[in-house]
Short mmCIF file of C-alpha atoms in Angstrom, two decimals:
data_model
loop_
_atom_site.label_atom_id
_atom_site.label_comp_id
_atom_site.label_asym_id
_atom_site.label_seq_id
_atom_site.Cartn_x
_atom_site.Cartn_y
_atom_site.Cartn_z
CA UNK T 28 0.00 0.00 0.00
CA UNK T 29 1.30 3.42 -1.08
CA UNK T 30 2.14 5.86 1.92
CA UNK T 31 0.57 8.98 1.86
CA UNK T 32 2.14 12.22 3.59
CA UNK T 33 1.68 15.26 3.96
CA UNK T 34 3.77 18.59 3.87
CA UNK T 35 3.75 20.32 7.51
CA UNK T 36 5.40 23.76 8.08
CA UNK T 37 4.85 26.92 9.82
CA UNK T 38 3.81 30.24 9.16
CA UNK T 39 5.75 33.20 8.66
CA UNK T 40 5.45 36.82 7.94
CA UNK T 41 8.15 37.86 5.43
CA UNK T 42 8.94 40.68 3.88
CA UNK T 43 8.03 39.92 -0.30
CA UNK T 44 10.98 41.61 -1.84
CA UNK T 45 13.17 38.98 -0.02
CA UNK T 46 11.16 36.45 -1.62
CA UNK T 47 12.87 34.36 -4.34
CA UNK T 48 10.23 33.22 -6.88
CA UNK T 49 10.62 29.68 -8.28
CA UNK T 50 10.31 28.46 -11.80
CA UNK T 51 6.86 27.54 -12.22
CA UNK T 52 4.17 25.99 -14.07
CA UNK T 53 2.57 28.81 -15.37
CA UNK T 54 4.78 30.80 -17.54
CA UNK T 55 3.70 34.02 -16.88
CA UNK T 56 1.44 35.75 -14.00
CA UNK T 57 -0.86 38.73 -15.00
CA UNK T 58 -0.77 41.27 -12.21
CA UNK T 59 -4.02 43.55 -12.94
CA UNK T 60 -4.47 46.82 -11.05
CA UNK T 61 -8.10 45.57 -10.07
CA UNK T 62 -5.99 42.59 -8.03
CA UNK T 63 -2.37 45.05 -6.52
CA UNK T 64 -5.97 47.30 -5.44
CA UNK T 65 -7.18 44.15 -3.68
CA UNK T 66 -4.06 43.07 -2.32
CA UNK T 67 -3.53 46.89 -0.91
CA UNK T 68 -6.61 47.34 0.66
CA UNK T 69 -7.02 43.86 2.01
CA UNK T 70 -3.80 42.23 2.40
CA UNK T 71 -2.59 38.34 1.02
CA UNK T 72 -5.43 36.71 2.90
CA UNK T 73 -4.20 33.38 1.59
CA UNK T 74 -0.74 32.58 2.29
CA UNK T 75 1.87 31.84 -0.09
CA UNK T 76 3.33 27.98 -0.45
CA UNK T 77 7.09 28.75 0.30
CA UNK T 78 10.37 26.41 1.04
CA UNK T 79 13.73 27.17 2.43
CA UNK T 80 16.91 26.55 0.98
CA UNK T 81 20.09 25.42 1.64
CA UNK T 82 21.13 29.07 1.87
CA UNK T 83 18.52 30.12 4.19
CA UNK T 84 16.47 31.60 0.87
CA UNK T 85 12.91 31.55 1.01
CA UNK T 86 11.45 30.12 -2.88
CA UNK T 87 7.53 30.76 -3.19
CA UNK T 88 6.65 27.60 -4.53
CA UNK T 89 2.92 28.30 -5.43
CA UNK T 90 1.66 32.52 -4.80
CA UNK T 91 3.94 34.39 -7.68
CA UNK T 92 0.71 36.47 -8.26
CA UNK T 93 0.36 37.24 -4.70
CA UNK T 94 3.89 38.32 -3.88
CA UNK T 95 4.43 39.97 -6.77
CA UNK T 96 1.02 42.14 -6.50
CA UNK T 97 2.13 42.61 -2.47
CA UNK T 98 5.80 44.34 -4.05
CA UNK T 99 3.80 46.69 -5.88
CA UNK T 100 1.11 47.70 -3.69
CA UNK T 101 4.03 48.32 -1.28
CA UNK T 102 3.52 45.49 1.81
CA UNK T 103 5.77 45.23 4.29
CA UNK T 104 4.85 41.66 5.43
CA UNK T 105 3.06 38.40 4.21
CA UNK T 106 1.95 35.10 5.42
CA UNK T 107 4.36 32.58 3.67
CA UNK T 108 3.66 29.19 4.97
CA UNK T 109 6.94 27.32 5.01
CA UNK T 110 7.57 23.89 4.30
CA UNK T 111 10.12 21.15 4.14
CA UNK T 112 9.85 20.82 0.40
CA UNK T 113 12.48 18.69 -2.44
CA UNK T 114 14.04 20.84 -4.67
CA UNK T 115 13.28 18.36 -7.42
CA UNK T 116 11.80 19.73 -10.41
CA UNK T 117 9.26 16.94 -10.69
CA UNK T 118 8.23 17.84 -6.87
CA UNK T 119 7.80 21.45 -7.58
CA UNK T 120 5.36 20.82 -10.83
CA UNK T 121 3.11 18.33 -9.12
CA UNK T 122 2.68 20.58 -6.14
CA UNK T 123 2.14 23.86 -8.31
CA UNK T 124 -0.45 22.12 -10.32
CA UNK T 125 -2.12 20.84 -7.34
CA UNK T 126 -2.35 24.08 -5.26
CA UNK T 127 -3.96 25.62 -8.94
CA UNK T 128 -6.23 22.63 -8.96
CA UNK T 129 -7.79 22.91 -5.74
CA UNK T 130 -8.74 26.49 -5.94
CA UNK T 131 -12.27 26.98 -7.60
CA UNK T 132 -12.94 30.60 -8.73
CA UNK T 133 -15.97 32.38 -7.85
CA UNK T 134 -18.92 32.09 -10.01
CA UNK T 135 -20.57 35.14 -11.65
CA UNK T 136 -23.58 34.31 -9.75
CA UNK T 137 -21.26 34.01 -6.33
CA UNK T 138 -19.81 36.95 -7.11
CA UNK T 139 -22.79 38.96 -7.79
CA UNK T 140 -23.93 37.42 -4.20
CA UNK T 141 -21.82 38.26 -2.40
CA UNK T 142 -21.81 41.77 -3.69
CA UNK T 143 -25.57 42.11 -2.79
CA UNK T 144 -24.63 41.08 1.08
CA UNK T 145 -21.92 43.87 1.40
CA UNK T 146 -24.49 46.30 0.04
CA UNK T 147 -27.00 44.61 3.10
CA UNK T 148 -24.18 44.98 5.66
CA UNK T 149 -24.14 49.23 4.35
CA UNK T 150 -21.17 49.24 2.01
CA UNK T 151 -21.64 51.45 -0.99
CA UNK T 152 -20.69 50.61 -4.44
CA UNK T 153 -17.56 52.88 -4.13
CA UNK T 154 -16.60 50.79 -0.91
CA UNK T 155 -17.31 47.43 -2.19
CA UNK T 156 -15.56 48.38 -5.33
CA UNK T 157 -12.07 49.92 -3.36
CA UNK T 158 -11.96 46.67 -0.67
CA UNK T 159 -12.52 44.33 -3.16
CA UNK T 160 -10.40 45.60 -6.03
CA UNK T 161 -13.31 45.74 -8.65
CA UNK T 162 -14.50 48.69 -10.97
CA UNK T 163 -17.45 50.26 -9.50
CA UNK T 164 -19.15 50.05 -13.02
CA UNK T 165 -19.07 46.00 -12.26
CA UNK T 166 -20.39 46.05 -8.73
CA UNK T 167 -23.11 48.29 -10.10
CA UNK T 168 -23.76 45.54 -12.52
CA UNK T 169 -23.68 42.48 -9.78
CA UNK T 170 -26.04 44.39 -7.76
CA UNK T 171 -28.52 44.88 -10.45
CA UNK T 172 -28.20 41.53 -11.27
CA UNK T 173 -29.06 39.94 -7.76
CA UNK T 174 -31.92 42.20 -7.05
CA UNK T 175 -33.90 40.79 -10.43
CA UNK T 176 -34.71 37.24 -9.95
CA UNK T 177 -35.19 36.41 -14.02
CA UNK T 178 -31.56 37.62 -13.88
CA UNK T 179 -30.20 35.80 -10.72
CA UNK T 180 -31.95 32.16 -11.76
CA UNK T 181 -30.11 32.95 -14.90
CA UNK T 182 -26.79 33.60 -14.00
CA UNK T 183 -27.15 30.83 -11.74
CA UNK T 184 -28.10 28.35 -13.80
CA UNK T 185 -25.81 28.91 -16.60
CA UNK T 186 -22.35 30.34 -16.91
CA UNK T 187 -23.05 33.89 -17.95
CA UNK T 188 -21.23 37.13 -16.90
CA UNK T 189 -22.98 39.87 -15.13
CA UNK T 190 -23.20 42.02 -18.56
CA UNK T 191 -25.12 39.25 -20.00
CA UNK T 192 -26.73 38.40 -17.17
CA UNK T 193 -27.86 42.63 -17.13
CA UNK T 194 -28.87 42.40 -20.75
CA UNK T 195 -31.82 39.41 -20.07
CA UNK T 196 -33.75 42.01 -17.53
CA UNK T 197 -34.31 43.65 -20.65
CA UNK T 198 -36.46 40.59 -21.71
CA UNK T 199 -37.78 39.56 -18.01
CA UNK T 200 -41.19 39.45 -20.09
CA UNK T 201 -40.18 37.59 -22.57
CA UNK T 202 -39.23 33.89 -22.05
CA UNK T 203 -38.55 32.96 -25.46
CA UNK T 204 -36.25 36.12 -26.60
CA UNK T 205 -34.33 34.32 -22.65
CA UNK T 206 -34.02 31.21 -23.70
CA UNK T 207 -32.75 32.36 -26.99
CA UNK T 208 -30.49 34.60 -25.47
CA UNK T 209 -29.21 32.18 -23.18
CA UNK T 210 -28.14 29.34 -25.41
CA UNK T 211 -26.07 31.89 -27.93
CA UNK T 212 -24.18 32.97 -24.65
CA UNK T 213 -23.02 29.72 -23.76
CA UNK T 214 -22.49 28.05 -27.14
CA UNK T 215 -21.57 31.34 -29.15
CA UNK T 216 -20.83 34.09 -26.85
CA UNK T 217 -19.12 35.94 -29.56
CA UNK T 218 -22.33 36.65 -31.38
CA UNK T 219 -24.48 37.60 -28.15
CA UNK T 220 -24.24 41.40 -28.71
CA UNK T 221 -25.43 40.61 -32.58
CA UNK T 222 -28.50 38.49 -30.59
CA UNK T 223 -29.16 41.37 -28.45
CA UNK T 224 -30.10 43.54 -31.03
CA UNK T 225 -31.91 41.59 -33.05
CA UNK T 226 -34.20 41.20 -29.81
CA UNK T 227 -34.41 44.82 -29.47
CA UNK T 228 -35.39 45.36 -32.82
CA UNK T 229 -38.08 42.29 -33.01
CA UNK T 230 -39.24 43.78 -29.91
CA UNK T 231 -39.54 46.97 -30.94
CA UNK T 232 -41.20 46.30 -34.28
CA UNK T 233 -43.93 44.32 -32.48
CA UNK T 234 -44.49 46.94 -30.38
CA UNK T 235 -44.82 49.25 -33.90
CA UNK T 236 -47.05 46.65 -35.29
CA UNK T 237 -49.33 45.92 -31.93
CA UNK T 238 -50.07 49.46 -31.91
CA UNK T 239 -50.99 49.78 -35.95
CA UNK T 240 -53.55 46.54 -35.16
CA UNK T 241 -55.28 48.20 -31.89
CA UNK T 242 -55.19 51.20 -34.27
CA UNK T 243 -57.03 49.51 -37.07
CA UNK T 244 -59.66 47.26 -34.65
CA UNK T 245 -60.68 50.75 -32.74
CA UNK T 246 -61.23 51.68 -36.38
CA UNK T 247 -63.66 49.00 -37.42
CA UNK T 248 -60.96 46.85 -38.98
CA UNK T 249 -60.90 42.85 -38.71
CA UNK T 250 -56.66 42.82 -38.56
CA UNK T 251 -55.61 39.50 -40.23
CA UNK T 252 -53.13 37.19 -38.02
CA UNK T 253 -51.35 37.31 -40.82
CA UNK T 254 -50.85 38.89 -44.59
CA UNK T 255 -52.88 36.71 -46.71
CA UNK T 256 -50.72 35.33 -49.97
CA UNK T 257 -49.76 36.08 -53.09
CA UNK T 258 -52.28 33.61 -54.68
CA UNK T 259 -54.94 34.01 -51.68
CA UNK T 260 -58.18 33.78 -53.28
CA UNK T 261 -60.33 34.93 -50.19
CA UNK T 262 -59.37 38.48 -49.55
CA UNK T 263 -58.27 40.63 -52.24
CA UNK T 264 -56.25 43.32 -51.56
CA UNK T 265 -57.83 47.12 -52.47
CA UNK T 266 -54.46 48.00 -54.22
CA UNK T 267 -56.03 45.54 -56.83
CA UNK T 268 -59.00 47.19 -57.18
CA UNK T 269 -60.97 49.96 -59.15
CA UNK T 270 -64.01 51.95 -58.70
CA UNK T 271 -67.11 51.52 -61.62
CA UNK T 272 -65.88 54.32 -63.00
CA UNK T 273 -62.24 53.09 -63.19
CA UNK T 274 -60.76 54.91 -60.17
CA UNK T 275 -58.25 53.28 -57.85
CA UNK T 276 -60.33 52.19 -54.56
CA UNK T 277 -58.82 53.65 -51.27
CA UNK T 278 -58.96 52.99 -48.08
CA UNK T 279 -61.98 56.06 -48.00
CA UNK T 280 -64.09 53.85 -50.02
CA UNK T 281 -64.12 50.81 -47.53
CA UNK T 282 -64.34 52.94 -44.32
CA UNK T 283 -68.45 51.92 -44.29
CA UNK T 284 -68.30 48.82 -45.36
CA UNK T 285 -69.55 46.29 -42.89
CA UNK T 286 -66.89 43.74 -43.81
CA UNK T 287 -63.58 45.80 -43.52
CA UNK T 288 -60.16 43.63 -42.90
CA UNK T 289 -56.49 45.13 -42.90
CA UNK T 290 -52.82 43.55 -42.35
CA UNK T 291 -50.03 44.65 -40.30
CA UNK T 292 -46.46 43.95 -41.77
CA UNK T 293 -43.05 46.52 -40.12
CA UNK T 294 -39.82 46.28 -42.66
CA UNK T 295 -36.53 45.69 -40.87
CA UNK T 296 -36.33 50.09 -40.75
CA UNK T 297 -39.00 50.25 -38.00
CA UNK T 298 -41.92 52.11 -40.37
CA UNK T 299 -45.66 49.84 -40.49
CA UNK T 300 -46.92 49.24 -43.54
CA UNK T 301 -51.27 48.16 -43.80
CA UNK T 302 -52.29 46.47 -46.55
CA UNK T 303 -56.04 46.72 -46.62
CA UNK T 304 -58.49 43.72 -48.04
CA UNK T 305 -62.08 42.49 -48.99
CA UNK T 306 -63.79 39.30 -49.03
CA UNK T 307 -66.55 40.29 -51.33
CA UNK T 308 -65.91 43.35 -53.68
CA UNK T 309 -67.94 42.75 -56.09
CA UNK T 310 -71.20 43.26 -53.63
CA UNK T 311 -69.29 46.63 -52.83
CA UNK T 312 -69.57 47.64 -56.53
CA UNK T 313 -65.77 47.04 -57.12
CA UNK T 314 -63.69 44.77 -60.32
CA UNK T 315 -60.48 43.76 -60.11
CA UNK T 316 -57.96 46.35 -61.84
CA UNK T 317 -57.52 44.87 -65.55
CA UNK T 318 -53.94 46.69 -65.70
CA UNK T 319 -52.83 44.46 -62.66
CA UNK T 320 -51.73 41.51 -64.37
CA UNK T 321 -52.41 37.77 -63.85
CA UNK T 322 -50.71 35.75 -61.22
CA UNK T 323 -48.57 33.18 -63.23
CA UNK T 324 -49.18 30.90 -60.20
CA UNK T 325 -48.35 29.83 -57.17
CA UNK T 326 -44.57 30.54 -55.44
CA UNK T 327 -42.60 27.30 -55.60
CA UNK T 328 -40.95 26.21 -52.21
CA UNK T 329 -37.79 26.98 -53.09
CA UNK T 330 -39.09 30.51 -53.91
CA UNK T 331 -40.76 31.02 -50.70
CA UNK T 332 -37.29 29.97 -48.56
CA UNK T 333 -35.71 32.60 -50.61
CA UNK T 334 -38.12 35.17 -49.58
CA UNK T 335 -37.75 34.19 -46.03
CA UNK T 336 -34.55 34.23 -46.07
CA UNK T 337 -34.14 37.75 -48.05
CA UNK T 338 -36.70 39.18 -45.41
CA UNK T 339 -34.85 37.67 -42.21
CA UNK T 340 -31.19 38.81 -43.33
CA UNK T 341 -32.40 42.32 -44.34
CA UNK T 342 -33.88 42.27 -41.05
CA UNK T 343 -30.38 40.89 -39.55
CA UNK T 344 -28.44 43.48 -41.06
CA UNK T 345 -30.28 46.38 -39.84
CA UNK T 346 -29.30 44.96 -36.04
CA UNK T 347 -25.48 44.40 -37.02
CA UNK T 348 -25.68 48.12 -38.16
CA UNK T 349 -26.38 48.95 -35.07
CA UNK T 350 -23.90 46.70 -33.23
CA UNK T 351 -20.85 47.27 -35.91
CA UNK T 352 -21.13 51.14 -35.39
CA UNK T 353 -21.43 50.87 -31.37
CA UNK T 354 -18.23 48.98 -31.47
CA UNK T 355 -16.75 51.68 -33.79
CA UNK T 356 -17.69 53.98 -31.80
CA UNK T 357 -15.99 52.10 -29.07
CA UNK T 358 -12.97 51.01 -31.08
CA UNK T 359 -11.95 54.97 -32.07
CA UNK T 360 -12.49 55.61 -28.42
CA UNK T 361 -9.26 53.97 -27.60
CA UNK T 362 -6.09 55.84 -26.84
CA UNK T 363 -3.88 53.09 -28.84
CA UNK T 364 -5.59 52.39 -32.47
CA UNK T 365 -3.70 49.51 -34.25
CA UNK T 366 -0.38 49.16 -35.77
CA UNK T 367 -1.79 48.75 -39.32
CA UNK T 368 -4.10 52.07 -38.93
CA UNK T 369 -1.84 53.71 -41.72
CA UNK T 370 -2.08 51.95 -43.98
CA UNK T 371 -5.83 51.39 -43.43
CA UNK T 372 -6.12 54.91 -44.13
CA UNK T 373 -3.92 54.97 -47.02
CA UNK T 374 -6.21 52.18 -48.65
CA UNK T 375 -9.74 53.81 -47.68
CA UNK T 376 -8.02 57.12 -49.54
CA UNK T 377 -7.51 55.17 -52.45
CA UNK T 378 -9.74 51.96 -52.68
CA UNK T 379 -12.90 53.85 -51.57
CA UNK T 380 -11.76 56.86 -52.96
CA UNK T 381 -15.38 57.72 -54.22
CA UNK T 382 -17.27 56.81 -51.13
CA UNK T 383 -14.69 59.29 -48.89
CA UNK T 384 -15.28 62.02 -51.72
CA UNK T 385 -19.21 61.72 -51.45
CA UNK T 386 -18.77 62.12 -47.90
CA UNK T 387 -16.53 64.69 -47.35
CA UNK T 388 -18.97 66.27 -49.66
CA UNK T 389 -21.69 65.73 -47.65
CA UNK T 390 -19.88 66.65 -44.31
CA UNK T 391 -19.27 63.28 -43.40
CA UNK T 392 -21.93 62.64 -40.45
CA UNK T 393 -21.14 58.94 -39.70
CA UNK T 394 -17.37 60.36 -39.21
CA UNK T 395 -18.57 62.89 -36.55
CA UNK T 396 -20.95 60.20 -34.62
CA UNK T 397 -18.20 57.75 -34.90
CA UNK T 398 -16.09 60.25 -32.81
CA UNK T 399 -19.24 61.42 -30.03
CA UNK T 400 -19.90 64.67 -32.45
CA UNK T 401 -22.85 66.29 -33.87
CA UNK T 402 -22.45 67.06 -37.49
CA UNK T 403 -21.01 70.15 -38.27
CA UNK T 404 -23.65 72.28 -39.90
CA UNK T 405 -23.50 74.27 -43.02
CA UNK T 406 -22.03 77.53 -42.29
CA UNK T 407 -20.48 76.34 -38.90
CA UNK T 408 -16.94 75.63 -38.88
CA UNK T 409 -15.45 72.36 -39.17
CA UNK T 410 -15.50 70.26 -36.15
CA UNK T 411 -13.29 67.05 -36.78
CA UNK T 412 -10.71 69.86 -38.27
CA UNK T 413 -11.26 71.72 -35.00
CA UNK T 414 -10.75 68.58 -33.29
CA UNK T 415 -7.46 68.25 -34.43
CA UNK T 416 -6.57 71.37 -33.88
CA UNK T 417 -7.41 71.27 -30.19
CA UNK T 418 -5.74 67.66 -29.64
CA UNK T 419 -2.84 67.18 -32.26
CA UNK T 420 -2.39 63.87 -30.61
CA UNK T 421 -6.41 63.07 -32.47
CA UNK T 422 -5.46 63.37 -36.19
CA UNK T 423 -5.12 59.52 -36.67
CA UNK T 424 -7.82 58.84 -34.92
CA UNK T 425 -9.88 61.32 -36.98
CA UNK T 426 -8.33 60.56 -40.08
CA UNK T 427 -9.40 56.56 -39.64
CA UNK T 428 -12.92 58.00 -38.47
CA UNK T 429 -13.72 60.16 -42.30
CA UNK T 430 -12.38 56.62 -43.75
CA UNK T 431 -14.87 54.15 -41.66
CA UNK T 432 -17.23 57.10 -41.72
CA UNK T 433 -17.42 56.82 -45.55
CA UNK T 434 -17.20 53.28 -45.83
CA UNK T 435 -19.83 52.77 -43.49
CA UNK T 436 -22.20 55.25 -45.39
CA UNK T 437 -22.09 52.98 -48.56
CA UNK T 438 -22.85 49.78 -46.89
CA UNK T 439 -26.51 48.52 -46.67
CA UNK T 440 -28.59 45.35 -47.51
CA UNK T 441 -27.57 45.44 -50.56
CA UNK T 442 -24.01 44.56 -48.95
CA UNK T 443 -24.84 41.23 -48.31
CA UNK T 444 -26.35 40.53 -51.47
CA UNK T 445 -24.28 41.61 -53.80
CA UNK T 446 -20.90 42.24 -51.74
CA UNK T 447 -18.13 42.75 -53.94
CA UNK T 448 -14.11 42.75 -52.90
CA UNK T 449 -13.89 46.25 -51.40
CA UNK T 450 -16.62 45.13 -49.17
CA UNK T 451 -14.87 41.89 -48.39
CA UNK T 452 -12.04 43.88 -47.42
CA UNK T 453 -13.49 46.24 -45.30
CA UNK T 454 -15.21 43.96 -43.02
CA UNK T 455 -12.22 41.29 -43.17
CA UNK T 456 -10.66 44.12 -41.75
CA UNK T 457 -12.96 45.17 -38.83
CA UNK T 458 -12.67 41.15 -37.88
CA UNK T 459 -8.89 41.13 -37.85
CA UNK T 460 -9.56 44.02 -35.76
CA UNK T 461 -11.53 42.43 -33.10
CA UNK T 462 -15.06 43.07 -34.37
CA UNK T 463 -17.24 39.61 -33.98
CA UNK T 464 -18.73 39.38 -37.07
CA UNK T 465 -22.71 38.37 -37.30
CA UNK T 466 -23.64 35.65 -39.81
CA UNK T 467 -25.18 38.10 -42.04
CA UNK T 468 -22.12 40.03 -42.41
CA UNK T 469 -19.81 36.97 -42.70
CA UNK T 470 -22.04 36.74 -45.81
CA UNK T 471 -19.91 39.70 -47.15
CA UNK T 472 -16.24 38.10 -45.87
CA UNK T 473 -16.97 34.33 -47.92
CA UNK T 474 -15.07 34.59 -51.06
CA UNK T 475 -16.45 32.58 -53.78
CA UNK T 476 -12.91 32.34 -55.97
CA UNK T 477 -15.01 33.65 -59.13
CA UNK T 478 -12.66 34.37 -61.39
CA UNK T 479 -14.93 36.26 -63.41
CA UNK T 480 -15.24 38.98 -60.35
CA UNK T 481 -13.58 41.84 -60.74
CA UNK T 482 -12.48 44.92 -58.82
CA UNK T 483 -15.18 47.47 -58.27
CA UNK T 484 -14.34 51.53 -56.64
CA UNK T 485 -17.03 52.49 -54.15
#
């Protein structure tokens, strides 16, 4: 039978700049502000593994983080626990990876927890956030998250950060838009803020359309579930229809009817559109339109997957609009812009030359939102040039913002449809820049190899 032992030592406070730091299994050991804060305000709570030498030298075995975070915030002592320990190098790996292994991290959902109790005990966010070396901006977060239960049973359940977490009391109404929400964070959290939106914008254009319907039913209307087809032979639509006398019926001619029925449909911009029908207009003195054309029949499947699909990535793109130029927004914010930012620029001045001249014509309004300004107006004086002017150190940046500014202005639905290679380039670039792509716009990055494409100028 094996013998099992166990290390015994004692504890000791030493001073961490005597502390030699052994070769260990983790080849480097990120010191964050957030954690030197921690280690300030609170101490090393935990002490370090340590043994001693031949030489009398104390070698921290397992707690590089710890010492090295308690030389910079300054401490004068820590707790080294000190043990009779082989220098063998096979000794030292087993027992670093074993000290690692038996630490668990905190949970979101502990985390967020735990925050919620130091708020009960009278610590403010500014308090929790100094003691525990955290940015106030994430114990605000954690605190809205455990005071929402659709939130908490969330985070708890599945392994979500707080933002995410934050984002589903958006949707505490909505259990589907959760669930949905929810399974793209854990399986493919780089397209959550692309699933966000796309919420928010199905949300909002129900909203748009549930108003239109009460709208139309105060009005005397029977609102259809849904828009009747193409080749729907029960209601025909008034845009099909003329008067006796060969005028185009409206929606004033219907308004007495006693059979009156009407459709809701919102396009991916936000705006309603009604489509108004009849069952019977002949009884209302109406004929079909003779100028409108026979139906040639029936949509095939394959024609009707098309459509949905056309409809749904129109609708897709419109949300990854409005995620691409928040992270723009974001990205130009950033003291530090990329290495290659150059020569980005010196492309965007010549492969998009046309879409940077239109702009620059036009004043360039993406450019100033891009950089947090309003648009300069006509006989005002120019503000990115002012920009620059005030803060020398901003040309770059604003020099990058007229080029994504310009770019951005020419992209649309059409993008994914028909993207051609400047288009592939530009958003091959944002990706290589650390922008998570949505599936609709990794439409535009696929190459097909046609070698029958060729180079377009925006």
């Amino acid at each position: 039978m094996a013998e099992t032992t166990a290390h015994t030592g004692t504890i000791e406070h030493i001073d961490p700049q005597s502390l030699v730091i052994e070769a260990n299994v983790r080849p480097s050991a990120p010191i964050t502000a957030p954690f030197v804060q921690s280690i300030r305000e609170n101490g090393v709570l935990t002490p370090v593994l340590a043994r001693r030498d031949d030489h009398g030298n104390v070698l921290v075995r397992a707690g590089q983080r710890r010492t090295l975070a308690a030389r910079e915030a300054g401490l004068s002592t820590i707790p080294v626990y000190v043990v009779e320990a082989a220098e063998a190098t096979a000794e030292r790996i087993i027992q670093q990876m074993v000290e690692n292994d038996q630490r668990e991290a905190l949970t979101e959902g502990d985390r967020a927890a735990a925050f919620q109790q130091l708020a009960f005990e009278g610590m403010s966010v500014t308090a929790i956030a100094k003691r525990t070396g955290t940015k106030a901006k994430e114990v605000k977060t954690a605190l809205t998250v455990a005071e929402n239960p659709v939130a908490t049973a969330a985070i708890t359940e599945h392994p979500l950060t707080l933002d995410q977490a934050a984002v589903l009391i958006e949707f505490d109404a909505d259990a589907d838009a959760r669930a949905t929400l929810i399974e793209v964070a854990t399986t493919n959290p780089s397209q959550f803020e692309h699933a966000v939106q796309r919420a928010r914008d199905e949300r909002e254009r129900a909203q748009i359309k549930a108003t239109a319907e009460a709208d139309l039913t105060e009005r005397g209307y029977t609102v259809l579930p849904q828009e009747p087809g193409y080749y729907d032979t029960e209601y025909t639509a008034i845009r099909d229809l003329v008067t006796s006398d060969g005028d185009r019926v409206t929606v004033e001619h219907i308004e007495n009817l006693e059979e009156q029925f009407a459709s809701v449909r919102v396009y991916y911009g936000g705006e309603p559109s009604t489509t108004y029908y009849l069952r019977d207009y002949k009884s209302a003195g109406f004929r079909k339109d003779s100028g409108a054309g026979a139906n040639s029949g029936p949509m095939t499947d394959e024609q009707k997957a098309e459509r949905r699909t056309l409809i749904a990535n129109n609708k897709a793109w419109a949300s990854a609009e409005v995620v691409r130029r928040e992270w723009l927004t974001t990205f130009l914010a950033r003291k530090t812009l990329p290495k290659d930012t150059a020569a980005v620029i010196a492309r965007g001045l010549t492969i998009h030359r046309n879409a940077v001249s239109t702009a620059t014509r036009d004043g360039n309004r993406l450019a100033h939102e891009l950089l947090g300004l309003e648009p300069s107006g006509y006989f005002e004086a120019d503000k990115l040039a002012t920009l620059v002017d005030q803060n020398p150190a901003k040309a770059t940046h604003v020099a990058l913002a007229i080029i994504l500014g310009a770019v951005e202005s020419i992209t649309g639905k059409q993008t994914w449809r028909s993207p051609s290679r400047t288009d592939r380039d530009y958003f091959t670039q944002l990706a290589a820049w650390g922008y998570g792509l949505s599936d609709v716009e990794q439409i535009v990055t696929h190459d097909p190899a046609d070698p029958t494409e060729t180079d377009t100028q925006d």
